[in-house]
Amino acid sequence: MSVQRVHTTVTLMLPVQTHDGSFTCQCKDGYRGNGVSCVVSLVYNIIDIDECAEKTDNCHSNATCTDTDGSFICKCNNGYTGSGVTCKDIDECTLETDDCHSDANCINTNGSFNCECKDGFSGSGVSCVNVNECLKGTPNNCDPNANCTDTVGSYTCKCQDGYGGDGYTCNNVNECLNGTLNNCHPNSNCADTVGLTHVNVKMVTLGMDILAIILLVLTHVNVKMVTLGMDILAIVSSFISYSQDVS
Ligand SMILES: [Ca+2]
Ligand SMILES: [Ca+2]
Ligand SMILES: [Ca+2]
């Protein structure tokens, strides 16, 4: 529907400066006259046209048209800059006029921008907090045989004792192949186990020590027994010899 308004008496002068210092007057669009006098009157039946409603304005697609008496105004929408006839996106990220968190990435969009928390952080983008990847149930790339340590924005993985690797992949270390990695006696057998071998090695060593002590005790006892037996035998022999001498 055409929106029109009829004006009764309006006088408007618009001076226009010229190069020689004088000036000329030019009536605004929608008014008529010689410039010194611009009149809208019923005599001329001049009517203002709502160019915005008529869609006869030349505002940019990203601008808002506002009708005025005798003309219209184009103003770029929020997020855009320009004359209104031309409007271009404002890159808030480059201009750093965004409100993204310091731990978020700013992504410019046409007419606006988005904030996305960086890897290792979670939140709306305007606010971001560290993710604890080491919490039970939180997925991380640590090997099952590695210890996870949370850091701000990330985490680290370190292979547990008895395993070698970068933390993301950990493999059993055979301590028996390296004399500096086990404390087995040179004359003992080292048995590698998966993971905490050194504990087992110590257990084996302890077992060997206990066995050696038992053997030593047993041997000592036997020696005494033998000695005691020899003594008894000597006494008996002496007694027999004495008895024979007496008889
Ligand atoms: Ca108008
Ligand atoms: Ca933008
Ligand atoms: Ca973290």
Short mmCIF file of C-alpha atoms and ligand atoms in Angstrom, two decimals:
data_model
loop_
_atom_site.label_atom_id
_atom_site.label_comp_id
_atom_site.label_asym_id
_atom_site.label_seq_id
_atom_site.Cartn_x
_atom_site.Cartn_y
_atom_site.Cartn_z
CA MET A 1 0.00 0.00 0.00
CA SER A 2 1.36 3.40 -0.90
CA VAL A 3 1.98 5.68 2.07
CA GLN A 4 1.60 9.29 1.25
CA ARG A 5 1.33 12.43 3.29
CA VAL A 6 0.10 15.77 2.02
CA HIS A 7 1.85 18.84 3.37
CA THR A 8 0.30 22.22 3.57
CA THR A 9 2.97 24.87 3.89
CA VAL A 10 6.62 24.15 4.24
CA THR A 11 9.43 26.45 3.29
CA LEU A 12 12.91 25.07 3.10
CA MET A 13 16.09 26.49 1.73
CA LEU A 14 19.20 24.48 1.21
CA PRO A 15 22.22 26.63 0.41
CA VAL A 16 24.87 25.01 -1.68
CA GLN A 17 28.36 26.51 -1.58
CA THR A 18 29.95 27.03 -4.96
CA HIS A 19 33.61 27.29 -5.97
CA ASP A 20 33.64 31.06 -6.33
CA GLY A 21 32.52 31.72 -2.80
CA SER A 22 28.93 32.55 -3.59
CA PHE A 23 26.18 30.08 -3.12
CA THR A 24 23.16 28.68 -4.79
CA CYS A 25 20.14 27.10 -3.30
CA GLN A 26 18.67 23.82 -4.30
CA CYS A 27 15.41 22.42 -3.07
CA LYS A 28 15.57 19.05 -1.39
CA ASP A 29 14.15 16.03 -3.09
CA GLY A 30 10.43 16.02 -2.72
CA TYR A 31 10.09 19.82 -2.72
CA ARG A 32 9.81 22.29 -5.49
CA GLY A 33 10.94 25.82 -5.94
CA ASN A 34 13.81 27.98 -7.11
CA GLY A 35 16.02 27.10 -4.20
CA VAL A 36 15.55 30.40 -2.43
CA SER A 37 12.02 29.37 -1.78
CA CYS A 38 10.99 25.75 -1.68
CA VAL A 39 7.35 25.33 -1.12
CA VAL A 40 5.09 22.48 -0.67
CA SER A 41 1.54 23.59 -0.93
CA LEU A 42 -1.85 22.38 -1.75
CA VAL A 43 -1.68 24.50 -4.83
CA TYR A 44 0.97 22.24 -6.22
CA ASN A 45 -0.47 19.27 -4.40
CA ILE A 46 3.05 18.07 -3.57
CA ILE A 47 2.97 14.92 -1.59
CA ASP A 48 5.76 13.18 0.30
CA ILE A 49 6.33 9.65 -0.79
CA ASP A 50 7.41 7.03 1.70
CA GLU A 51 10.26 5.69 -0.35
CA CYS A 52 10.92 3.02 2.26
CA ALA A 53 7.43 1.59 2.00
CA GLU A 54 7.39 2.01 -1.74
CA LYS A 55 10.77 0.29 -1.86
CA THR A 56 11.99 3.00 -4.17
CA ASP A 57 14.86 3.88 -1.84
CA ASN A 58 18.43 2.97 -2.65
CA CYS A 59 19.38 1.79 0.82
CA HIS A 60 21.77 -1.15 1.00
CA SER A 61 20.34 -4.57 1.79
CA ASN A 62 22.14 -4.39 5.16
CA ALA A 63 20.80 -0.94 5.95
CA THR A 64 17.57 0.31 7.48
CA CYS A 65 15.51 2.87 5.58
CA THR A 66 13.75 5.63 7.52
CA ASP A 67 11.31 7.85 5.74
CA THR A 68 11.54 11.63 6.17
CA ASP A 69 9.53 14.49 4.84
CA GLY A 70 10.64 14.89 1.28
CA SER A 71 13.24 12.18 1.44
CA PHE A 72 14.50 9.15 3.39
CA ILE A 73 17.52 8.11 5.39
CA CYS A 74 19.61 4.97 4.99
CA LYS A 75 21.55 3.74 8.03
CA CYS A 76 23.71 0.63 8.07
CA ASN A 77 22.53 -2.07 10.45
CA ASN A 78 24.54 -3.03 13.55
CA GLY A 79 27.65 -4.94 12.55
CA TYR A 80 28.00 -3.01 9.30
CA THR A 81 29.63 0.28 8.42
CA GLY A 82 29.15 2.61 5.48
CA SER A 83 27.01 5.40 4.08
CA GLY A 84 23.80 3.40 4.17
CA VAL A 85 23.73 3.20 0.41
CA THR A 86 26.79 1.01 0.70
CA CYS A 87 27.41 -1.09 3.79
CA LYS A 88 30.17 -3.58 4.55
CA ASP A 89 30.74 -5.98 7.43
CA ILE A 90 32.73 -4.81 10.43
CA ASP A 91 35.53 -7.31 11.26
CA GLU A 92 35.19 -7.17 15.03
CA CYS A 93 37.96 -9.76 15.47
CA THR A 94 40.59 -7.72 13.63
CA LEU A 95 39.46 -4.51 15.28
CA GLU A 96 39.44 -6.34 18.64
CA THR A 97 36.04 -4.89 19.48
CA ASP A 98 34.71 -8.38 20.19
CA ASP A 99 34.01 -9.61 23.72
CA CYS A 100 35.51 -13.08 23.28
CA HIS A 101 37.39 -14.60 26.25
CA SER A 102 41.19 -14.54 26.12
CA ASP A 103 41.09 -18.36 25.82
CA ALA A 104 38.62 -18.24 22.92
CA ASN A 105 38.99 -17.84 19.17
CA CYS A 106 37.07 -15.00 17.51
CA ILE A 107 35.44 -15.92 14.20
CA ASN A 108 34.21 -13.01 12.11
CA THR A 109 30.84 -13.43 10.42
CA ASN A 110 28.82 -11.24 8.08
CA GLY A 111 27.23 -8.68 10.36
CA SER A 112 28.48 -10.23 13.58
CA PHE A 113 31.13 -12.59 15.06
CA ASN A 114 31.34 -15.82 17.03
CA CYS A 115 33.47 -16.75 20.04
CA GLU A 116 34.60 -20.37 20.40
CA CYS A 117 36.67 -21.61 23.34
CA LYS A 118 40.08 -22.93 22.28
CA ASP A 119 40.94 -26.62 22.51
CA GLY A 120 41.33 -27.61 26.14
CA PHE A 121 38.75 -25.09 27.31
CA SER A 122 34.98 -25.19 27.53
CA GLY A 123 32.35 -22.49 27.88
CA SER A 124 30.26 -20.02 25.93
CA GLY A 125 33.23 -18.35 24.28
CA VAL A 126 32.64 -15.18 26.27
CA SER A 127 33.74 -17.22 29.27
CA CYS A 128 36.06 -20.25 29.01
CA VAL A 129 37.42 -22.57 31.71
CA ASN A 130 40.14 -25.21 31.60
CA VAL A 131 39.03 -28.79 30.90
CA ASN A 132 40.53 -31.39 33.28
CA GLU A 133 41.22 -34.14 30.76
CA CYS A 134 42.58 -36.36 33.53
CA LEU A 135 39.26 -36.66 35.34
CA LYS A 136 37.85 -40.16 35.26
CA GLY A 137 35.51 -40.53 32.31
CA THR A 138 37.06 -37.64 30.38
CA PRO A 139 38.60 -38.86 27.14
CA ASN A 140 42.33 -38.27 26.69
CA ASN A 141 45.14 -39.77 24.63
CA CYS A 142 47.25 -41.08 27.50
CA ASP A 143 48.24 -44.75 27.36
CA PRO A 144 46.41 -46.90 29.95
CA ASN A 145 49.82 -47.47 31.56
CA ALA A 146 50.61 -43.75 31.80
CA ASN A 147 49.91 -41.12 34.45
CA CYS A 148 47.86 -38.12 33.27
CA THR A 149 48.63 -34.63 34.62
CA ASP A 150 46.20 -31.80 33.91
CA THR A 151 47.54 -28.43 32.73
CA VAL A 152 45.76 -25.19 31.83
CA GLY A 153 44.46 -25.73 28.33
CA SER A 154 46.03 -29.17 27.94
CA TYR A 155 47.45 -32.18 29.83
CA THR A 156 50.58 -34.34 29.87
CA CYS A 157 51.07 -38.11 29.85
CA LYS A 158 54.01 -39.93 31.48
CA CYS A 159 54.56 -43.66 31.32
CA GLN A 160 54.35 -45.41 34.69
CA ASP A 161 57.41 -47.10 36.23
CA GLY A 162 58.26 -50.27 34.37
CA TYR A 163 57.02 -48.86 31.06
CA GLY A 164 58.83 -46.86 28.38
CA GLY A 165 57.42 -44.50 25.77
CA ASP A 166 56.15 -40.99 25.16
CA GLY A 167 53.14 -41.29 27.45
CA TYR A 168 50.72 -41.72 24.59
CA THR A 169 52.19 -45.15 23.87
CA CYS A 170 53.83 -47.08 26.71
CA ASN A 171 55.47 -50.50 26.38
CA ASN A 172 56.78 -52.86 29.03
CA VAL A 173 60.49 -52.51 29.77
CA ASN A 174 62.43 -55.79 30.15
CA GLU A 175 64.68 -54.83 33.06
CA CYS A 176 66.44 -58.19 32.83
CA LEU A 177 68.10 -57.09 29.59
CA ASN A 178 69.79 -54.15 31.32
CA GLY A 179 71.82 -54.83 34.45
CA THR A 180 71.40 -51.25 35.63
CA LEU A 181 67.63 -51.64 35.71
CA ASN A 182 67.52 -54.62 38.10
CA ASN A 183 69.28 -55.61 41.28
CA CYS A 184 69.33 -59.36 40.75
CA HIS A 185 72.47 -61.22 41.88
CA PRO A 186 74.71 -62.19 38.95
CA ASN A 187 74.14 -65.81 39.87
CA SER A 188 70.38 -65.48 40.03
CA ASN A 189 67.80 -65.71 37.32
CA CYS A 190 66.02 -62.44 36.50
CA ALA A 191 62.42 -62.88 35.51
CA ASP A 192 60.82 -59.96 33.69
CA THR A 193 57.19 -59.22 34.29
CA VAL A 194 54.91 -56.65 32.69
CA GLY A 195 55.16 -53.32 34.38
CA LEU A 196 56.58 -53.10 37.88
CA THR A 197 59.30 -55.71 37.39
CA HIS A 198 61.66 -54.19 39.93
CA VAL A 199 59.22 -55.08 42.71
CA ASN A 200 59.18 -58.65 41.55
CA VAL A 201 62.94 -58.68 41.24
CA LYS A 202 63.19 -57.52 44.82
CA MET A 203 60.75 -60.21 45.86
CA VAL A 204 62.83 -62.80 44.04
CA THR A 205 65.99 -61.47 45.65
CA LEU A 206 64.33 -61.52 49.06
CA GLY A 207 63.21 -65.09 48.44
CA MET A 208 66.72 -66.06 47.44
CA ASP A 209 68.09 -64.41 50.56
CA ILE A 210 65.63 -66.24 52.79
CA LEU A 211 66.46 -69.53 51.08
CA ALA A 212 70.19 -68.89 51.54
CA ILE A 213 69.64 -68.15 55.24
CA ILE A 214 67.59 -71.34 55.65
CA LEU A 215 70.26 -73.37 53.89
CA LEU A 216 72.93 -71.76 55.99
CA VAL A 217 71.00 -72.50 59.20
CA LEU A 218 70.30 -76.05 58.09
CA THR A 219 73.91 -76.55 57.15
CA HIS A 220 75.05 -75.12 60.44
CA VAL A 221 72.65 -77.37 62.33
CA ASN A 222 73.82 -80.38 60.39
CA VAL A 223 77.42 -79.55 61.10
CA LYS A 224 76.62 -79.37 64.78
CA MET A 225 74.63 -82.57 64.57
CA VAL A 226 77.48 -84.29 62.81
CA THR A 227 79.94 -82.89 65.33
CA LEU A 228 77.66 -83.96 68.16
CA GLY A 229 77.32 -87.40 66.57
CA MET A 230 81.06 -87.63 66.17
CA ASP A 231 81.51 -86.62 69.80
CA ILE A 232 79.00 -89.22 70.99
CA LEU A 233 80.63 -91.81 68.79
CA ALA A 234 84.07 -90.88 70.20
CA ILE A 235 82.75 -91.13 73.78
CA VAL A 236 81.14 -94.48 73.07
CA SER A 237 84.33 -95.72 71.42
CA SER A 238 86.42 -94.51 74.33
CA PHE A 239 84.03 -96.22 76.78
CA ILE A 240 84.21 -99.47 74.81
CA SER A 241 87.98 -99.23 74.64
CA TYR A 242 88.16 -98.49 78.40
CA SER A 243 85.90 -101.45 79.16
CA GLN A 244 88.11 -103.73 77.08
CA ASP A 245 91.23 -102.48 78.85
CA VAL A 246 89.65 -103.10 82.26
CA SER A 247 88.61 -106.60 81.35
CA CA B 1 9.87 10.50 2.04
CA CA B 2 31.51 -9.06 11.44
CA CA B 3 43.52 -29.26 30.97
#
